[in-house]
Amino acid sequence: MKSDPASARAGRPRDPHIDASVLRATLAVLDDIGYGRLTLEEVARRADTTKPAIYRRWRTRQHLVLDALASRLGGAEAPDTGCTLCDLNEGINVFVAAFRRIPPGVLAPLFADCSAVPELRDAFMRTLFDPPRAAVARMLDNAQARGDLRGDIDRDLALDMLGSLVHYRVLFGHAPITADDVQHAVEALLGGIAADYPALVAHSQDVMSGDHLHP
């Protein structure tokens, strides 16, 4: 998802080849030297273009980096197998794997740069955090429609509880996120909001053919 459909400046028609080259160059710079040392001059050099050409497409360095990261993360799909425990476990692991493709030490300083400017903060959230949150929301909605969740759950709170594990550890990098961490977080949440948690566990064990998730 692009950071802002209006982030490019008006002017002559954009050459999509230049756009793609600049995004690739931006990712290469992030991988090589990180966000703090990224300059538009270096991106332009690697993309074989000019700094003015970049500014015609992206208003700020932050908009450029957000679009580059979005191109690496790809879309946020919501699994829908009919197994609530399986779907949440798989879906969140997919998001974790996507965020691992962002070089360490990029998200925290990027967020610090964006947080003081409302437009940039909104672009950061819209680009990097809203898509996976919406996908998890769809999984919870599907589960509730199947009758797997209680009717009185606070969906936003459930989303925050699941998302906080990924967001907090990705932003601050104080601990890794393992598949076991995701599994335990999903189990802990569903243990509190499922209509019949033991039935969900039994169903997941049947679906996964012996790969056990703990009740």
Tab-separated table of C-alpha atoms in Angstrom:
chain	number	residue	atom	x	y	z
A	1	MET	CA	0.000	0.000	0.000
A	2	LYS	CA	1.434	3.364	-0.995
A	3	SER	CA	1.945	5.965	1.726
A	4	ASP	CA	-0.146	8.596	0.013
A	5	PRO	CA	-1.708	8.531	-3.469
A	6	ALA	CA	-1.119	12.275	-3.625
A	7	SER	CA	2.478	12.111	-2.432
A	8	ALA	CA	3.878	12.586	-5.929
A	9	ARG	CA	4.086	16.124	-7.204
A	10	ALA	CA	2.152	17.198	-10.247
A	11	GLY	CA	4.093	17.510	-13.477
A	12	ARG	CA	4.909	15.548	-16.576
A	13	PRO	CA	3.730	11.926	-16.727
A	14	ARG	CA	5.725	9.641	-14.467
A	15	ASP	CA	7.973	6.999	-15.941
A	16	PRO	CA	7.125	3.790	-14.043
A	17	HIS	CA	10.611	2.452	-14.757
A	18	ILE	CA	12.148	5.341	-12.832
A	19	ASP	CA	9.671	4.823	-9.982
A	20	ALA	CA	10.608	1.146	-9.710
A	21	SER	CA	14.321	1.880	-9.964
A	22	VAL	CA	14.129	4.486	-7.195
A	23	LEU	CA	12.198	2.144	-4.896
A	24	ARG	CA	14.730	-0.643	-5.480
A	25	ALA	CA	17.605	1.747	-4.842
A	26	THR	CA	15.967	2.988	-1.645
A	27	LEU	CA	15.651	-0.559	-0.334
A	28	ALA	CA	19.261	-1.275	-1.263
A	29	VAL	CA	20.452	1.795	0.656
A	30	LEU	CA	18.341	0.824	3.683
A	31	ASP	CA	19.805	-2.680	3.580
A	32	ASP	CA	23.371	-1.421	3.238
A	33	ILE	CA	23.592	1.605	5.550
A	34	GLY	CA	20.244	1.993	7.320
A	35	TYR	CA	17.673	4.746	7.522
A	36	GLY	CA	19.711	7.324	9.419
A	37	ARG	CA	22.390	7.549	6.719
A	38	LEU	CA	20.047	7.339	3.739
A	39	THR	CA	20.242	10.388	1.472
A	40	LEU	CA	18.342	11.190	-1.670
A	41	GLU	CA	21.654	11.843	-3.386
A	42	GLU	CA	22.745	8.254	-2.759
A	43	VAL	CA	19.364	6.881	-3.826
A	44	ALA	CA	19.519	8.939	-7.024
A	45	ARG	CA	23.047	7.715	-7.752
A	46	ARG	CA	22.064	4.068	-7.367
A	47	ALA	CA	18.868	4.530	-9.364
A	48	ASP	CA	20.754	6.349	-12.140
A	49	THR	CA	18.453	9.342	-11.880
A	50	THR	CA	18.479	12.780	-10.255
A	51	LYS	CA	17.410	14.200	-6.918
A	52	PRO	CA	14.871	16.557	-8.595
A	53	ALA	CA	13.359	13.531	-10.362
A	54	ILE	CA	12.840	11.894	-6.967
A	55	TYR	CA	11.274	15.037	-5.513
A	56	ARG	CA	8.851	15.149	-8.431
A	57	ARG	CA	7.586	11.772	-7.269
A	58	TRP	CA	7.893	11.906	-3.473
A	59	ARG	CA	7.560	15.036	-1.390
A	60	THR	CA	9.845	13.900	1.411
A	61	ARG	CA	12.446	11.297	2.223
A	62	GLN	CA	9.941	9.749	4.628
A	63	HIS	CA	7.290	9.312	1.907
A	64	LEU	CA	9.883	7.635	-0.303
A	65	VAL	CA	11.026	5.236	2.413
A	66	LEU	CA	7.433	4.358	3.325
A	67	ASP	CA	6.595	3.507	-0.278
A	68	ALA	CA	9.791	1.470	-0.626
A	69	LEU	CA	9.016	-0.532	2.519
A	70	ALA	CA	5.428	-1.057	1.371
A	71	SER	CA	6.732	-2.503	-1.900
A	72	ARG	CA	8.770	-5.033	0.069
A	73	LEU	CA	5.997	-5.961	2.513
A	74	GLY	CA	3.394	-6.609	-0.169
A	75	GLY	CA	-0.300	-7.066	0.530
A	76	ALA	CA	-1.868	-8.240	3.768
A	77	GLU	CA	-4.069	-11.265	3.097
A	78	ALA	CA	-6.316	-12.858	5.696
A	79	PRO	CA	-6.339	-16.681	5.732
A	80	ASP	CA	-9.854	-18.122	5.860
A	81	THR	CA	-9.687	-21.897	6.249
A	82	GLY	CA	-12.564	-22.177	8.698
A	83	CYS	CA	-10.137	-22.940	11.551
A	84	THR	CA	-9.923	-19.861	13.759
A	85	LEU	CA	-6.837	-20.898	15.706
A	86	CYS	CA	-5.048	-21.964	12.514
A	87	ASP	CA	-5.967	-18.775	10.639
A	88	LEU	CA	-4.805	-16.390	13.359
A	89	ASN	CA	-1.603	-18.330	13.930
A	90	GLU	CA	-0.779	-18.485	10.213
A	91	GLY	CA	-1.841	-14.917	9.477
A	92	ILE	CA	0.210	-13.323	12.230
A	93	ASN	CA	3.257	-15.430	11.361
A	94	VAL	CA	2.948	-14.155	7.781
A	95	PHE	CA	2.956	-10.565	9.062
A	96	VAL	CA	5.952	-11.269	11.284
A	97	ALA	CA	7.826	-12.725	8.306
A	98	ALA	CA	6.959	-9.635	6.262
A	99	PHE	CA	8.255	-7.248	8.925
A	100	ARG	CA	11.462	-9.275	9.174
A	101	ARG	CA	12.177	-8.153	5.614
A	102	ILE	CA	12.591	-4.625	6.951
A	103	PRO	CA	16.236	-4.063	7.962
A	104	PRO	CA	16.823	-3.833	11.729
A	105	GLY	CA	16.922	-0.316	13.084
A	106	VAL	CA	14.775	1.203	10.328
A	107	LEU	CA	11.260	1.351	11.751
A	108	ALA	CA	12.041	3.036	15.075
A	109	PRO	CA	13.945	6.046	13.649
A	110	LEU	CA	11.496	6.289	10.751
A	111	PHE	CA	8.585	6.450	13.188
A	112	ALA	CA	10.464	9.034	15.261
A	113	ASP	CA	10.858	11.151	12.121
A	114	CYS	CA	7.184	10.789	11.231
A	115	SER	CA	5.560	11.034	14.650
A	116	ALA	CA	5.865	14.803	15.093
A	117	VAL	CA	4.136	15.599	11.778
A	118	PRO	CA	0.478	14.497	11.699
A	119	GLU	CA	0.467	13.869	7.943
A	120	LEU	CA	3.617	11.736	8.115
A	121	ARG	CA	2.408	9.882	11.183
A	122	ASP	CA	-0.842	9.067	9.380
A	123	ALA	CA	1.130	7.924	6.334
A	124	PHE	CA	3.313	5.685	8.521
A	125	MET	CA	0.301	4.045	10.155
A	126	ARG	CA	-1.655	3.765	6.904
A	127	THR	CA	1.271	2.209	5.049
A	128	LEU	CA	2.857	-0.157	7.552
A	129	PHE	CA	0.401	-0.940	10.333
A	130	ASP	CA	-3.167	-0.501	9.106
A	131	PRO	CA	-3.056	-3.224	6.384
A	132	PRO	CA	-2.078	-6.103	8.722
A	133	ARG	CA	-4.468	-4.800	11.377
A	134	ALA	CA	-7.314	-4.835	8.847
A	135	ALA	CA	-6.391	-8.385	7.814
A	136	VAL	CA	-6.460	-9.594	11.433
A	137	ALA	CA	-9.796	-7.804	11.871
A	138	ARG	CA	-11.180	-9.810	8.944
A	139	MET	CA	-10.000	-13.029	10.584
A	140	LEU	CA	-11.747	-12.091	13.829
A	141	ASP	CA	-14.903	-11.134	11.929
A	142	ASN	CA	-14.864	-14.476	10.108
A	143	ALA	CA	-14.408	-16.301	13.400
A	144	GLN	CA	-17.280	-14.414	14.992
A	145	ALA	CA	-19.525	-15.119	12.008
A	146	ARG	CA	-18.795	-18.851	12.480
A	147	GLY	CA	-19.782	-18.595	16.125
A	148	ASP	CA	-16.243	-19.311	17.328
A	149	LEU	CA	-16.000	-16.096	19.381
A	150	ARG	CA	-18.209	-14.675	22.087
A	151	GLY	CA	-20.657	-12.068	20.893
A	152	ASP	CA	-19.546	-9.444	23.415
A	153	ILE	CA	-15.849	-9.197	22.568
A	154	ASP	CA	-14.122	-5.833	22.189
A	155	ARG	CA	-12.635	-6.274	18.721
A	156	ASP	CA	-10.330	-3.252	18.896
A	157	LEU	CA	-8.891	-4.471	22.190
A	158	ALA	CA	-8.375	-7.952	20.726
A	159	LEU	CA	-6.589	-6.419	17.729
A	160	ASP	CA	-4.337	-4.368	19.993
A	161	MET	CA	-3.476	-7.423	22.085
A	162	LEU	CA	-2.426	-9.422	19.027
A	163	GLY	CA	-0.744	-6.542	17.212
A	164	SER	CA	1.208	-5.261	20.196
A	165	LEU	CA	3.490	-8.312	20.225
A	166	VAL	CA	4.553	-7.692	16.633
A	167	HIS	CA	4.619	-3.896	16.741
A	168	TYR	CA	6.446	-3.566	20.055
A	169	ARG	CA	9.166	-6.062	19.247
A	170	VAL	CA	9.617	-4.820	15.680
A	171	LEU	CA	9.860	-1.174	16.744
A	172	PHE	CA	12.149	-1.625	19.748
A	173	GLY	CA	13.946	-4.827	18.789
A	174	HIS	CA	14.445	-5.856	22.423
A	175	ALA	CA	13.495	-9.489	21.721
A	176	PRO	CA	12.900	-11.709	18.697
A	177	ILE	CA	9.449	-12.900	17.666
A	178	THR	CA	9.299	-16.666	17.310
A	179	ALA	CA	6.559	-18.907	15.976
A	180	ASP	CA	6.066	-20.131	19.546
A	181	ASP	CA	5.557	-16.543	20.723
A	182	VAL	CA	2.854	-16.032	18.116
A	183	GLN	CA	1.193	-19.339	18.967
A	184	HIS	CA	1.147	-18.558	22.688
A	185	ALA	CA	-0.249	-15.064	22.086
A	186	VAL	CA	-3.039	-16.429	19.880
A	187	GLU	CA	-3.854	-19.148	22.399
A	188	ALA	CA	-3.895	-16.677	25.304
A	189	LEU	CA	-6.245	-14.345	23.459
A	190	LEU	CA	-8.606	-17.053	22.236
A	191	GLY	CA	-8.665	-18.579	25.706
A	192	GLY	CA	-10.426	-15.416	26.818
A	193	ILE	CA	-12.676	-14.586	23.861
A	194	ALA	CA	-13.607	-17.956	22.328
A	195	ALA	CA	-17.141	-19.243	22.722
A	196	ASP	CA	-15.736	-22.767	23.252
A	197	TYR	CA	-11.954	-22.741	23.391
A	198	PRO	CA	-11.436	-26.514	23.829
A	199	ALA	CA	-13.515	-27.079	20.683
A	200	LEU	CA	-11.293	-24.638	18.756
A	201	VAL	CA	-8.182	-26.489	19.891
A	202	ALA	CA	-9.665	-29.857	18.937
A	203	HIS	CA	-10.648	-28.516	15.516
A	204	SER	CA	-7.181	-27.074	14.913
A	205	GLN	CA	-5.558	-30.383	15.840
A	206	ASP	CA	-7.777	-32.189	13.352
A	207	VAL	CA	-6.994	-29.651	10.616
A	208	MET	CA	-3.259	-29.692	11.258
A	209	SER	CA	-3.106	-33.503	11.316
A	210	GLY	CA	-1.308	-33.891	14.599
A	211	ASP	CA	0.504	-30.517	14.897
A	212	HIS	CA	-0.705	-29.730	18.394
A	213	LEU	CA	-1.648	-26.336	19.765
A	214	HIS	CA	-1.908	-26.376	23.514
A	215	PRO	CA	-5.284	-25.875	25.213
